[in-house]
């Protein structure tokens, strides 16, 4: 990005290679979306938007940041497309879980007689693999057809393509086909070995899993936590308990015993083998726990006829959640948002289940601090736990995205009009007002009324803010008058401040007589707005007559 800024200082036109490299750097970073947008704008400015390499990099960039609709728009506008362009868009859809569009693009690509490369096939096979979970027969036939084409084109020796084929056959339960691909591979990487082990685990061939592990150890292949998870899963019965203990020893020697996923799999292995004493030891020694950890322990206790212990473990898990929620509530009440987020992290590390309250308070804290990354992580975790549709969590997530200026994400999770609470409408109006969408704020308010929901004082604060900053003085005063007359919402201090911040020219016509004399900050706002206007002195004199002596700041009036 330093190079990008230096480039802008010179009159020399940059090359497509340079701009492509800059976009790729923002893509790989994973946290430079804003910078990538700047480079995109720069590409438009210097006339490189339609460069095929720049366009392909932009497709991959937007897909990586879950902006697949933006990627699709760029793709449609590209005058020239190559195999990289098609594959980049396909990968974007794959990464966003839209497998049908991946297959559709592949078919369109074939119609236009564009040659596929190994990355194209790997992407399409991965999509077919994911679809096998939904409709294994049809999509597996489709995947086998792609496999035949891969062999025909001589790409069956590519490691990436073969790994995708292994995953597809594993998901489809085709163990023999997976074995054929694995044995025919001239070169294998760690993913290849792990994929074959996973396939054997799913097929119930525990001995074959252990043979592969032994082969990897003898060949001094690199082993990671996924390898050990498959080996431990293969030992999840009493027949292989001795081998399971050996695998656990290897895990400890490799330093992976503190890995959360490995710990959970170890507990499950001992639980399914009926060795709950060892399962409890692993549980006690784990530095971090999550919901899966507790479920593995409780499920193991129940399966091994220890119902009392299972109930105690469940109660302990719930008590921990309630205690933590009390601490979170206290911190939130005192405005300690950072402490709220720290508590959430500690709960996750301790393996304590987060509930609707935990998520909603955590998202509310992220909203107040405007920390998008932490808010996104919390929202993703809520989705993973199936709590994203809870109305409290949804509203908190909407508020967080709105306050972090992520309007697209906020609108994406917005409930349908019939399912929106008044709070949902208020958050939507507030977000539009905050980010300058004044007309949308008004339209949303009108839509809210059409749905039969009554606005409250929060609705009008947001509405006045939209009218004030948008220069919609007449509309603002109309809403102000209707607030108490039509909707029976008594004006409060916030309404006075918001209504008078930009409507000084009309204050003396109707707003000033309704001012609350008890709050001196309201006159300060109004006088500041009035003193530069022709009608200011008259309005101030009227105000002084209606306001108790001593409540107005004379030095401000004299100025």
Coordinates of C-alpha atoms in Angstrom, one line a residue:
X1 CA 0.0 0.0 0.0
X2 CA 3.0 2.3 0.5
X3 CA 3.8 1.7 -3.1
X4 CA 0.3 2.5 -4.1
X5 CA 0.4 5.8 -2.3
X6 CA 3.8 6.6 -3.9
X7 CA 2.3 5.8 -7.4
X8 CA -0.4 8.3 -6.9
X9 CA 2.2 11.1 -6.5
X10 CA 3.6 10.6 -9.9
X11 CA 2.1 11.2 -13.3
X12 CA 3.4 8.0 -14.8
X13 CA 0.5 5.6 -15.7
X14 CA 0.8 2.4 -13.6
X15 CA 0.8 -1.0 -15.3
X16 CA -2.0 -3.6 -15.0
X17 CA 0.5 -5.9 -13.2
X18 CA 1.2 -3.3 -10.5
X19 CA -2.6 -2.7 -9.8
X20 CA -3.2 -6.4 -9.9
X21 CA -0.5 -7.0 -7.3
X22 CA -1.9 -4.3 -5.1
X23 CA -5.4 -5.9 -5.2
X24 CA -3.9 -9.3 -4.5
X25 CA -2.1 -7.9 -1.5
X26 CA -5.4 -6.6 -0.1
X27 CA -7.0 -9.9 -0.9
X28 CA -4.4 -12.0 1.0
X29 CA -4.4 -9.7 4.0
X30 CA -8.0 -10.5 4.8
X31 CA -8.4 -7.2 6.7
X32 CA -7.8 -4.6 4.0
X33 CA -11.2 -4.3 2.4
X34 CA -11.2 -0.5 2.6
X35 CA -7.7 -0.3 0.9
X36 CA -8.9 -2.7 -1.8
X37 CA -11.8 -0.3 -2.5
X38 CA -9.3 2.5 -2.9
X39 CA -7.3 0.5 -5.4
X40 CA -10.5 -0.4 -7.3
X41 CA -11.3 3.3 -7.6
X42 CA -7.7 4.0 -8.7
X43 CA -8.0 1.4 -11.4
X44 CA -11.1 3.1 -12.7
X45 CA -9.3 6.5 -12.6
X46 CA -6.3 5.3 -14.7
X47 CA -8.4 3.3 -17.1
X48 CA -7.3 -0.2 -16.0
X49 CA -10.7 -1.5 -14.9
X50 CA -11.2 -3.5 -18.1
X51 CA -7.7 -5.0 -18.0
X52 CA -8.4 -8.8 -17.8
X53 CA -5.8 -9.4 -15.1
X54 CA -7.0 -6.4 -13.0
X55 CA -10.6 -7.6 -13.4
X56 CA -9.8 -11.1 -12.4
X57 CA -8.0 -9.9 -9.3
X58 CA -11.0 -7.8 -8.4
X59 CA -13.3 -10.8 -8.8
X60 CA -11.2 -12.8 -6.4
X61 CA -10.9 -9.8 -4.0
X62 CA -14.7 -9.2 -3.7
X63 CA -15.4 -12.9 -3.5
X64 CA -12.9 -13.3 -0.6
X65 CA -14.7 -10.5 1.3
X66 CA -18.1 -12.1 0.8
X67 CA -19.1 -9.4 -1.8
X68 CA -20.0 -11.9 -4.5
X69 CA -22.7 -9.6 -5.9
X70 CA -20.1 -6.9 -6.5
X71 CA -17.9 -9.6 -8.1
X72 CA -20.8 -10.7 -10.4
X73 CA -21.3 -7.1 -11.5
X74 CA -17.7 -6.6 -12.4
X75 CA -17.7 -10.0 -14.2
X76 CA -20.7 -8.9 -16.4
X77 CA -19.0 -5.6 -17.3
X78 CA -15.7 -7.2 -18.3
X79 CA -15.3 -7.0 -22.1
X80 CA -12.7 -9.8 -22.0
X81 CA -12.7 -12.9 -19.7
X82 CA -10.2 -15.7 -19.4
X83 CA -10.1 -18.9 -17.4
X84 CA -8.8 -17.0 -14.4
X85 CA -11.8 -14.6 -14.5
X86 CA -14.3 -17.5 -14.6
X87 CA -12.6 -19.5 -11.9
X88 CA -12.3 -16.4 -9.6
X89 CA -16.0 -15.8 -9.8
X90 CA -16.7 -19.5 -9.3
X91 CA -14.5 -19.6 -6.3
X92 CA -16.3 -16.5 -4.8
X93 CA -19.6 -18.4 -5.1
X94 CA -18.1 -21.5 -3.6
X95 CA -16.7 -19.6 -0.7
X96 CA -20.2 -18.1 -0.1
X97 CA -21.9 -21.5 -0.2
X98 CA -23.7 -20.9 -3.5
X99 CA -22.9 -24.2 -5.1
X100 CA -25.6 -24.1 -7.8
X101 CA -24.1 -20.9 -9.3
X102 CA -20.7 -22.6 -9.4
X103 CA -22.1 -25.4 -11.5
X104 CA -24.1 -22.9 -13.6
X105 CA -20.9 -20.9 -14.4
X106 CA -19.0 -24.1 -15.2
X107 CA -21.7 -25.1 -17.7
X108 CA -21.7 -21.5 -19.3
X109 CA -17.9 -21.7 -19.4
X110 CA -18.1 -25.0 -21.3
X111 CA -20.7 -23.5 -23.7
X112 CA -18.3 -20.7 -24.6
X113 CA -15.6 -23.3 -25.2
X114 CA -13.2 -21.8 -22.6
X115 CA -10.5 -24.3 -21.5
X116 CA -10.6 -25.2 -17.8
X117 CA -7.5 -25.5 -15.7
X118 CA -6.8 -27.5 -12.6
X119 CA -8.0 -24.7 -10.3
X120 CA -11.3 -24.6 -12.2
X121 CA -11.8 -28.3 -11.8
X122 CA -10.8 -28.2 -8.1
X123 CA -13.5 -25.5 -7.5
X124 CA -16.2 -27.3 -9.4
X125 CA -15.4 -30.6 -7.7
X126 CA -15.5 -28.9 -4.3
X127 CA -18.9 -27.5 -5.2
X128 CA -20.1 -31.0 -6.3
X129 CA -18.7 -32.4 -3.0
X130 CA -20.7 -29.9 -1.0
X131 CA -23.8 -30.7 -3.0
X132 CA -23.3 -34.4 -2.3
X133 CA -24.4 -33.6 1.3
X134 CA -27.8 -32.5 0.0
X135 CA -28.3 -34.8 -3.0
X136 CA -25.6 -37.4 -3.1
X137 CA -26.8 -39.4 -6.1
X138 CA -27.4 -36.7 -8.8
X139 CA -24.4 -34.6 -7.9
X140 CA -22.1 -37.5 -7.5
X141 CA -22.9 -38.6 -11.0
X142 CA -22.2 -35.1 -12.1
X143 CA -18.9 -35.2 -10.2
X144 CA -17.9 -38.5 -11.7
X145 CA -18.4 -36.9 -15.1
X146 CA -16.0 -34.1 -14.2
X147 CA -13.6 -36.8 -13.0
X148 CA -13.7 -38.4 -16.4
X149 CA -13.0 -35.1 -18.1
X150 CA -10.1 -34.5 -15.7
X151 CA -8.5 -37.8 -16.8
X152 CA -9.2 -37.0 -20.5
X153 CA -7.4 -33.7 -20.2
X154 CA -4.5 -35.2 -18.3
X155 CA -5.1 -33.2 -15.1
X156 CA -5.5 -36.3 -12.9
X157 CA -2.0 -36.0 -11.6
X158 CA -2.6 -32.5 -10.1
X159 CA -2.5 -32.7 -6.3
X160 CA -5.2 -30.0 -5.8
X161 CA -7.6 -31.6 -8.3
X162 CA -7.1 -35.1 -6.8
X163 CA -7.6 -33.7 -3.2
X164 CA -11.0 -32.3 -4.4
X165 CA -11.9 -35.7 -5.9
X166 CA -11.0 -37.4 -2.6
X167 CA -13.3 -35.0 -0.7
X168 CA -16.1 -35.5 -3.2
X169 CA -16.0 -39.3 -3.0
X170 CA -15.7 -39.2 0.7
X171 CA -18.8 -37.1 1.1
X172 CA -20.6 -39.4 -1.4
X173 CA -19.6 -42.5 0.5
X174 CA -17.7 -43.9 -2.4
X175 CA -14.8 -45.4 -0.6
X176 CA -13.5 -47.6 -3.5
X177 CA -13.4 -44.6 -5.8
X178 CA -11.5 -42.6 -3.2
X179 CA -9.0 -45.4 -2.8
X180 CA -8.5 -45.5 -6.5
X181 CA -7.8 -41.8 -6.7
X182 CA -5.4 -41.9 -3.7
X183 CA -3.4 -44.9 -5.0
X184 CA -3.0 -43.4 -8.5
X185 CA -1.7 -40.1 -7.2
X186 CA 1.9 -39.6 -8.2
X187 CA 2.4 -37.0 -5.4
X188 CA 0.5 -36.6 -2.2
X189 CA 0.5 -33.7 0.3
X190 CA -0.8 -33.5 3.9
X191 CA -4.3 -32.8 2.6
X192 CA -4.3 -36.0 0.5
X193 CA -3.3 -38.2 3.5
X194 CA -5.8 -36.5 5.8
X195 CA -8.6 -36.8 3.3
X196 CA -8.0 -40.5 2.8
X197 CA -8.0 -41.0 6.6
X198 CA -11.3 -39.1 6.9
X199 CA -12.8 -41.2 4.2
X200 CA -11.8 -44.4 6.0
X201 CA -13.2 -43.1 9.3
X202 CA -16.5 -42.4 7.6
X203 CA -16.4 -45.9 6.1
X204 CA -15.8 -47.5 9.5
X205 CA -12.4 -48.9 8.5
X206 CA -10.5 -48.1 11.7
X207 CA -7.6 -50.4 10.9
X208 CA -6.9 -48.7 7.6
X209 CA -6.8 -45.3 9.4
X210 CA -4.1 -46.6 11.8
X211 CA -2.2 -48.1 8.9
X212 CA -2.0 -44.7 7.2
X213 CA -0.9 -43.0 10.4
X214 CA 1.8 -45.6 10.8
X215 CA 2.9 -45.1 7.2
X216 CA 3.1 -41.4 7.6
X217 CA 5.2 -41.8 10.8
X218 CA 7.6 -44.2 9.0
X219 CA 7.9 -41.8 6.0
X220 CA 8.4 -38.9 8.4
X221 CA 5.5 -37.0 6.8
X222 CA 4.2 -33.8 8.4
X223 CA 1.3 -34.5 10.7
X224 CA -1.2 -31.9 12.1
X225 CA -4.1 -31.9 14.4
X226 CA -6.5 -33.1 11.6
X227 CA -4.4 -36.2 11.3
X228 CA -4.7 -37.0 15.0
X229 CA -8.4 -36.2 15.1
X230 CA -9.0 -38.9 12.4
X231 CA -6.8 -41.4 14.2
X232 CA -8.5 -40.7 17.6
X233 CA -12.0 -41.0 15.9
X234 CA -10.9 -44.4 14.4
X235 CA -10.3 -45.6 18.0
X236 CA -13.7 -44.6 19.3
X237 CA -14.7 -48.2 20.4
X238 CA -13.5 -50.6 23.0
X239 CA -11.6 -52.8 20.4
X240 CA -9.1 -50.1 19.7
X241 CA -8.8 -48.5 23.1
X242 CA -5.1 -49.5 23.5
X243 CA -4.3 -48.0 20.1
X244 CA -6.2 -44.9 21.1
X245 CA -4.0 -44.4 24.2
X246 CA -0.9 -44.7 22.0
X247 CA -2.4 -42.0 19.6
X248 CA -3.0 -39.8 22.6
X249 CA 0.6 -40.3 23.7
X250 CA 1.7 -39.2 20.2
X251 CA -0.5 -36.2 20.5
X252 CA 1.2 -35.2 23.8
X253 CA 4.6 -35.7 22.3
X254 CA 3.8 -33.5 19.3
X255 CA 2.5 -30.7 21.6
X256 CA -1.0 -30.7 20.2
X257 CA -2.7 -31.9 23.4
X258 CA -3.8 -28.4 24.2
X259 CA -5.6 -28.1 20.8
X260 CA -9.4 -27.7 21.5
X261 CA -10.6 -29.9 18.6
X262 CA -8.1 -32.6 19.5
X263 CA -9.2 -32.5 23.2
X264 CA -12.8 -32.8 22.2
X265 CA -12.1 -35.8 20.0
X266 CA -10.1 -37.4 22.7
X267 CA -13.0 -37.1 25.2
X268 CA -15.4 -38.5 22.6
X269 CA -13.0 -41.4 22.0
X270 CA -12.8 -42.4 25.6
X271 CA -16.6 -41.9 26.1
X272 CA -17.5 -44.2 23.2
X273 CA -15.0 -46.7 24.5
X274 CA -16.7 -46.7 27.9
X275 CA -13.6 -45.3 29.7
X276 CA -15.2 -42.3 31.4
X277 CA -12.4 -42.0 34.0
X278 CA -10.0 -41.1 31.2
X279 CA -12.5 -38.9 29.6
X280 CA -12.9 -36.9 32.8
X281 CA -9.1 -36.6 33.1
X282 CA -8.8 -35.1 29.7
X283 CA -11.7 -32.7 30.4
X284 CA -10.1 -31.5 33.6
X285 CA -6.7 -31.0 31.9
X286 CA -8.1 -29.0 28.9
X287 CA -7.0 -25.3 29.2
X288 CA -10.0 -24.3 27.0
X289 CA -13.4 -25.7 26.6
X290 CA -16.4 -24.9 24.4
X291 CA -19.9 -26.2 24.0
X292 CA -18.7 -29.3 22.1
X293 CA -16.5 -30.2 25.0
X294 CA -19.4 -30.1 27.5
X295 CA -21.6 -32.0 25.1
X296 CA -19.0 -34.7 24.6
X297 CA -18.7 -35.1 28.4
X298 CA -22.4 -35.0 29.2
X299 CA -23.2 -37.3 26.3
X300 CA -20.5 -39.8 27.4
X301 CA -21.8 -39.8 31.0
X302 CA -25.4 -40.4 29.8
X303 CA -24.3 -43.2 27.4
X304 CA -22.2 -44.9 30.1
X305 CA -25.1 -45.1 32.6
X306 CA -24.0 -42.2 34.8
X307 CA -27.2 -40.1 34.6
X308 CA -26.6 -38.3 37.9
X309 CA -23.1 -37.2 36.8
X310 CA -24.5 -36.1 33.5
X311 CA -27.2 -33.9 35.2
X312 CA -24.5 -32.4 37.5
X313 CA -22.3 -31.5 34.6
X314 CA -25.3 -30.0 32.7
X315 CA -26.3 -27.9 35.8
X316 CA -22.7 -26.8 36.3
X317 CA -22.6 -25.6 32.6
X318 CA -25.8 -23.7 33.1
X319 CA -24.7 -22.2 36.4
X320 CA -21.5 -20.9 34.8
X321 CA -23.5 -19.3 32.0
X322 CA -25.9 -17.5 34.5
X323 CA -23.0 -16.3 36.6
X324 CA -21.1 -14.9 33.7
X325 CA -24.3 -13.3 32.3
X326 CA -24.7 -11.5 35.7
X327 CA -21.1 -10.1 35.4
X328 CA -21.8 -9.1 31.8
X329 CA -25.0 -7.3 32.8
X330 CA -23.2 -5.4 35.6
X331 CA -20.5 -4.2 33.2
X332 CA -23.0 -3.2 30.6
X333 CA -25.0 -1.3 33.1
X334 CA -22.0 0.8 34.1
X335 CA -20.9 1.4 30.5
X336 CA -17.9 -0.8 30.6
X337 CA -18.2 -2.2 27.1
X338 CA -14.6 -3.4 26.8
X339 CA -15.1 -5.5 30.0
X340 CA -18.2 -7.0 28.4
X341 CA -16.2 -8.2 25.4
X342 CA -13.4 -9.5 27.7
X343 CA -16.0 -11.5 29.6
X344 CA -17.3 -13.0 26.3
X345 CA -13.8 -14.1 25.4
X346 CA -13.3 -15.6 28.8
X347 CA -16.6 -17.5 28.5
X348 CA -15.5 -18.9 25.1
X349 CA -12.1 -20.0 26.4
X350 CA -13.7 -21.6 29.5
X351 CA -16.1 -23.6 27.3
X352 CA -19.1 -21.9 28.8
X353 CA -22.2 -21.8 26.5
X354 CA -23.1 -18.4 25.3
X355 CA -26.9 -17.8 25.2
X356 CA -29.1 -15.1 23.6
X357 CA -28.3 -12.7 26.4
X358 CA -24.6 -13.2 26.1
X359 CA -24.6 -12.6 22.4
X360 CA -27.0 -9.6 22.4
X361 CA -25.0 -7.8 25.2
X362 CA -21.7 -8.6 23.4
X363 CA -23.0 -7.2 20.1
X364 CA -24.4 -4.2 21.9
X365 CA -20.9 -3.5 23.4
X366 CA -19.3 -3.9 20.0
X367 CA -21.9 -1.5 18.6
X368 CA -21.1 1.2 21.2
X369 CA -17.3 0.8 20.7
X370 CA -17.8 0.6 16.9
X371 CA -15.4 -2.4 16.7
X372 CA -16.5 -4.2 13.5
X373 CA -14.1 -7.2 13.7
X374 CA -15.2 -8.2 17.2
X375 CA -18.8 -7.7 16.3
X376 CA -18.5 -9.8 13.2
X377 CA -16.8 -12.6 15.1
X378 CA -19.6 -12.6 17.7
X379 CA -22.3 -12.6 15.0
X380 CA -20.7 -15.5 13.2
X381 CA -20.5 -17.4 16.5
X382 CA -24.2 -16.7 17.0
X383 CA -25.0 -18.1 13.6
X384 CA -22.9 -21.2 14.3
X385 CA -24.9 -21.7 17.5
X386 CA -28.2 -21.2 15.7
X387 CA -29.1 -18.1 17.7
X388 CA -28.9 -15.6 14.8
X389 CA -32.6 -15.6 14.3
X390 CA -33.3 -14.7 17.9
X391 CA -34.9 -11.2 17.8
X392 CA -32.7 -9.8 20.5
X393 CA -29.5 -11.1 18.8
X394 CA -30.8 -9.9 15.4
X395 CA -31.5 -6.4 16.6
X396 CA -28.1 -6.2 18.4
X397 CA -26.3 -7.4 15.3
X398 CA -28.2 -4.9 13.1
X399 CA -27.3 -2.0 15.5
X400 CA -23.7 -3.1 15.5
X401 CA -23.5 -3.2 11.7
X402 CA -25.3 0.1 11.4
X403 CA -23.0 1.9 13.8
X404 CA -20.0 0.4 12.1
X405 CA -21.2 1.8 8.7
X406 CA -21.7 -1.7 7.3
X407 CA -25.2 -1.0 5.8
X408 CA -25.1 -4.0 3.4
X409 CA -24.6 -6.4 6.2
X410 CA -27.2 -4.8 8.3
X411 CA -29.8 -5.0 5.5
X412 CA -28.8 -8.6 4.8
X413 CA -30.0 -9.7 8.3
X414 CA -33.0 -7.4 8.4
X415 CA -36.1 -9.4 9.2
X416 CA -39.1 -9.2 6.8
X417 CA -41.4 -6.2 7.5
X418 CA -44.1 -8.5 9.1
X419 CA -41.5 -9.9 11.5
X420 CA -39.9 -6.7 12.5
X421 CA -40.3 -5.4 16.1
X422 CA -40.5 -1.6 16.8
X423 CA -36.9 -1.8 17.9
X424 CA -35.9 -3.2 14.5
X425 CA -37.6 -0.3 12.7
X426 CA -35.9 2.2 15.1
X427 CA -32.5 0.7 14.5
X428 CA -33.1 0.9 10.7
X429 CA -34.2 4.5 10.8
X430 CA -31.3 5.4 13.1
X431 CA -28.7 3.8 10.8
X432 CA -30.1 5.6 7.7
X433 CA -30.1 8.9 9.5
X434 CA -26.6 8.4 10.9
X435 CA -25.1 7.7 7.5
X436 CA -26.8 10.4 5.4
X437 CA -29.7 8.4 3.9
X438 CA -32.2 10.9 5.0
X439 CA -34.9 10.1 2.4
X440 CA -34.6 6.4 3.3
X441 CA -35.1 7.2 6.9
X442 CA -38.3 9.0 6.2
X443 CA -39.5 6.3 3.8
X444 CA -38.8 3.6 6.5
X445 CA -40.8 5.6 9.1
X446 CA -43.7 5.8 6.7
X447 CA -43.4 2.1 6.0
X448 CA -43.4 1.4 9.7
X449 CA -46.7 3.3 10.1
X450 CA -48.2 1.4 7.2
X451 CA -47.4 -1.8 9.0
X452 CA -49.5 -0.6 12.0
X453 CA -46.6 -0.1 14.4
X454 CA -46.7 2.9 16.7
X455 CA -43.5 5.0 16.9
X456 CA -42.0 5.8 20.3
X457 CA -39.6 8.5 21.6
X458 CA -36.6 6.7 20.1
X459 CA -38.2 6.7 16.7
X460 CA -38.6 10.4 16.7
X461 CA -35.1 11.2 17.9
X462 CA -33.7 9.3 14.9
X463 CA -36.3 10.9 12.6
X464 CA -35.5 14.4 13.8
X465 CA -31.8 13.7 13.3
X466 CA -32.4 12.7 9.7
X467 CA -34.5 15.8 9.0
X468 CA -32.0 18.0 10.8
X469 CA -28.9 16.8 9.0
X470 CA -30.7 16.6 5.7
X471 CA -32.0 20.2 5.9
X472 CA -35.6 19.0 5.9
X473 CA -36.8 21.7 8.2
X474 CA -40.5 21.7 7.3
X475 CA -40.7 17.9 7.5
X476 CA -38.9 18.0 10.9
X477 CA -41.3 20.5 12.4
X478 CA -44.3 18.6 11.0
X479 CA -43.1 15.4 12.7
X480 CA -42.4 17.4 15.9
X481 CA -46.0 18.6 15.9
X482 CA -47.4 15.2 15.1
X483 CA -45.4 13.5 17.8
X484 CA -47.6 14.5 20.7
X485 CA -50.8 15.3 18.8
X486 CA -51.1 12.1 16.7
X487 CA -48.9 9.6 18.5
X488 CA -49.2 10.7 22.1
X489 CA -45.4 10.7 22.5
X490 CA -44.5 13.6 24.9
X491 CA -41.4 15.6 23.8
X492 CA -38.3 15.0 25.8
X493 CA -34.9 16.7 26.2
X494 CA -33.3 14.7 23.3
X495 CA -36.2 15.7 21.0
X496 CA -35.7 19.4 21.8
X497 CA -31.9 19.2 21.2
X498 CA -32.2 17.3 17.9
X499 CA -35.1 19.4 16.6
X500 CA -33.4 22.7 17.3
X501 CA -29.8 21.8 16.2
X502 CA -30.5 22.7 12.6
X503 CA -33.9 24.4 12.6
X504 CA -33.1 27.7 14.2
X505 CA -34.9 29.7 11.5
X506 CA -38.2 28.1 12.6
X507 CA -37.7 27.9 16.3
X508 CA -39.7 31.1 17.1
X509 CA -42.6 29.9 15.0
X510 CA -43.7 26.9 17.1
X511 CA -40.9 25.0 18.7
X512 CA -39.7 27.6 21.2
X513 CA -42.9 27.9 23.2
X514 CA -42.8 24.2 23.9
X515 CA -39.3 24.2 25.3
X516 CA -38.7 22.5 28.6
X517 CA -37.6 25.2 31.1
X518 CA -35.9 22.8 33.4
X519 CA -33.0 22.0 31.0
X520 CA -30.7 24.9 30.3
X521 CA -28.8 23.0 27.6
X522 CA -31.9 23.2 25.3
X523 CA -31.9 27.0 25.2
X524 CA -28.2 27.0 24.5
X525 CA -28.7 24.9 21.4
X526 CA -31.6 27.0 20.2
X527 CA -30.0 30.4 20.9
X528 CA -26.9 29.4 19.1
X529 CA -29.0 28.6 16.1
X530 CA -31.1 31.7 16.4
X531 CA -28.6 34.4 17.0
X532 CA -27.3 34.6 13.4
X533 CA -30.8 34.8 12.0
X534 CA -33.0 37.9 11.3
X535 CA -35.7 36.6 13.6
X536 CA -33.3 35.7 16.3
X537 CA -33.7 38.7 18.6
X538 CA -37.5 38.4 18.5
X539 CA -37.4 34.7 19.3
X540 CA -34.9 35.2 22.1
X541 CA -37.1 38.0 23.7
X542 CA -40.1 35.7 23.5
X543 CA -38.1 32.9 25.1
X544 CA -36.9 35.1 27.9
X545 CA -40.5 36.0 28.7
X546 CA -41.5 32.3 28.9
X547 CA -38.4 31.2 30.9
X548 CA -37.8 31.6 34.6
X549 CA -35.2 34.3 35.5
X550 CA -31.7 32.9 36.0
X551 CA -32.2 29.8 33.8
X552 CA -30.8 31.4 30.7
X553 CA -27.1 32.1 30.2
X554 CA -27.0 35.9 29.9
X555 CA -23.5 35.9 28.5
X556 CA -24.6 33.8 25.6
X557 CA -27.7 36.0 25.0
X558 CA -25.6 39.2 25.1
X559 CA -23.3 37.8 22.4

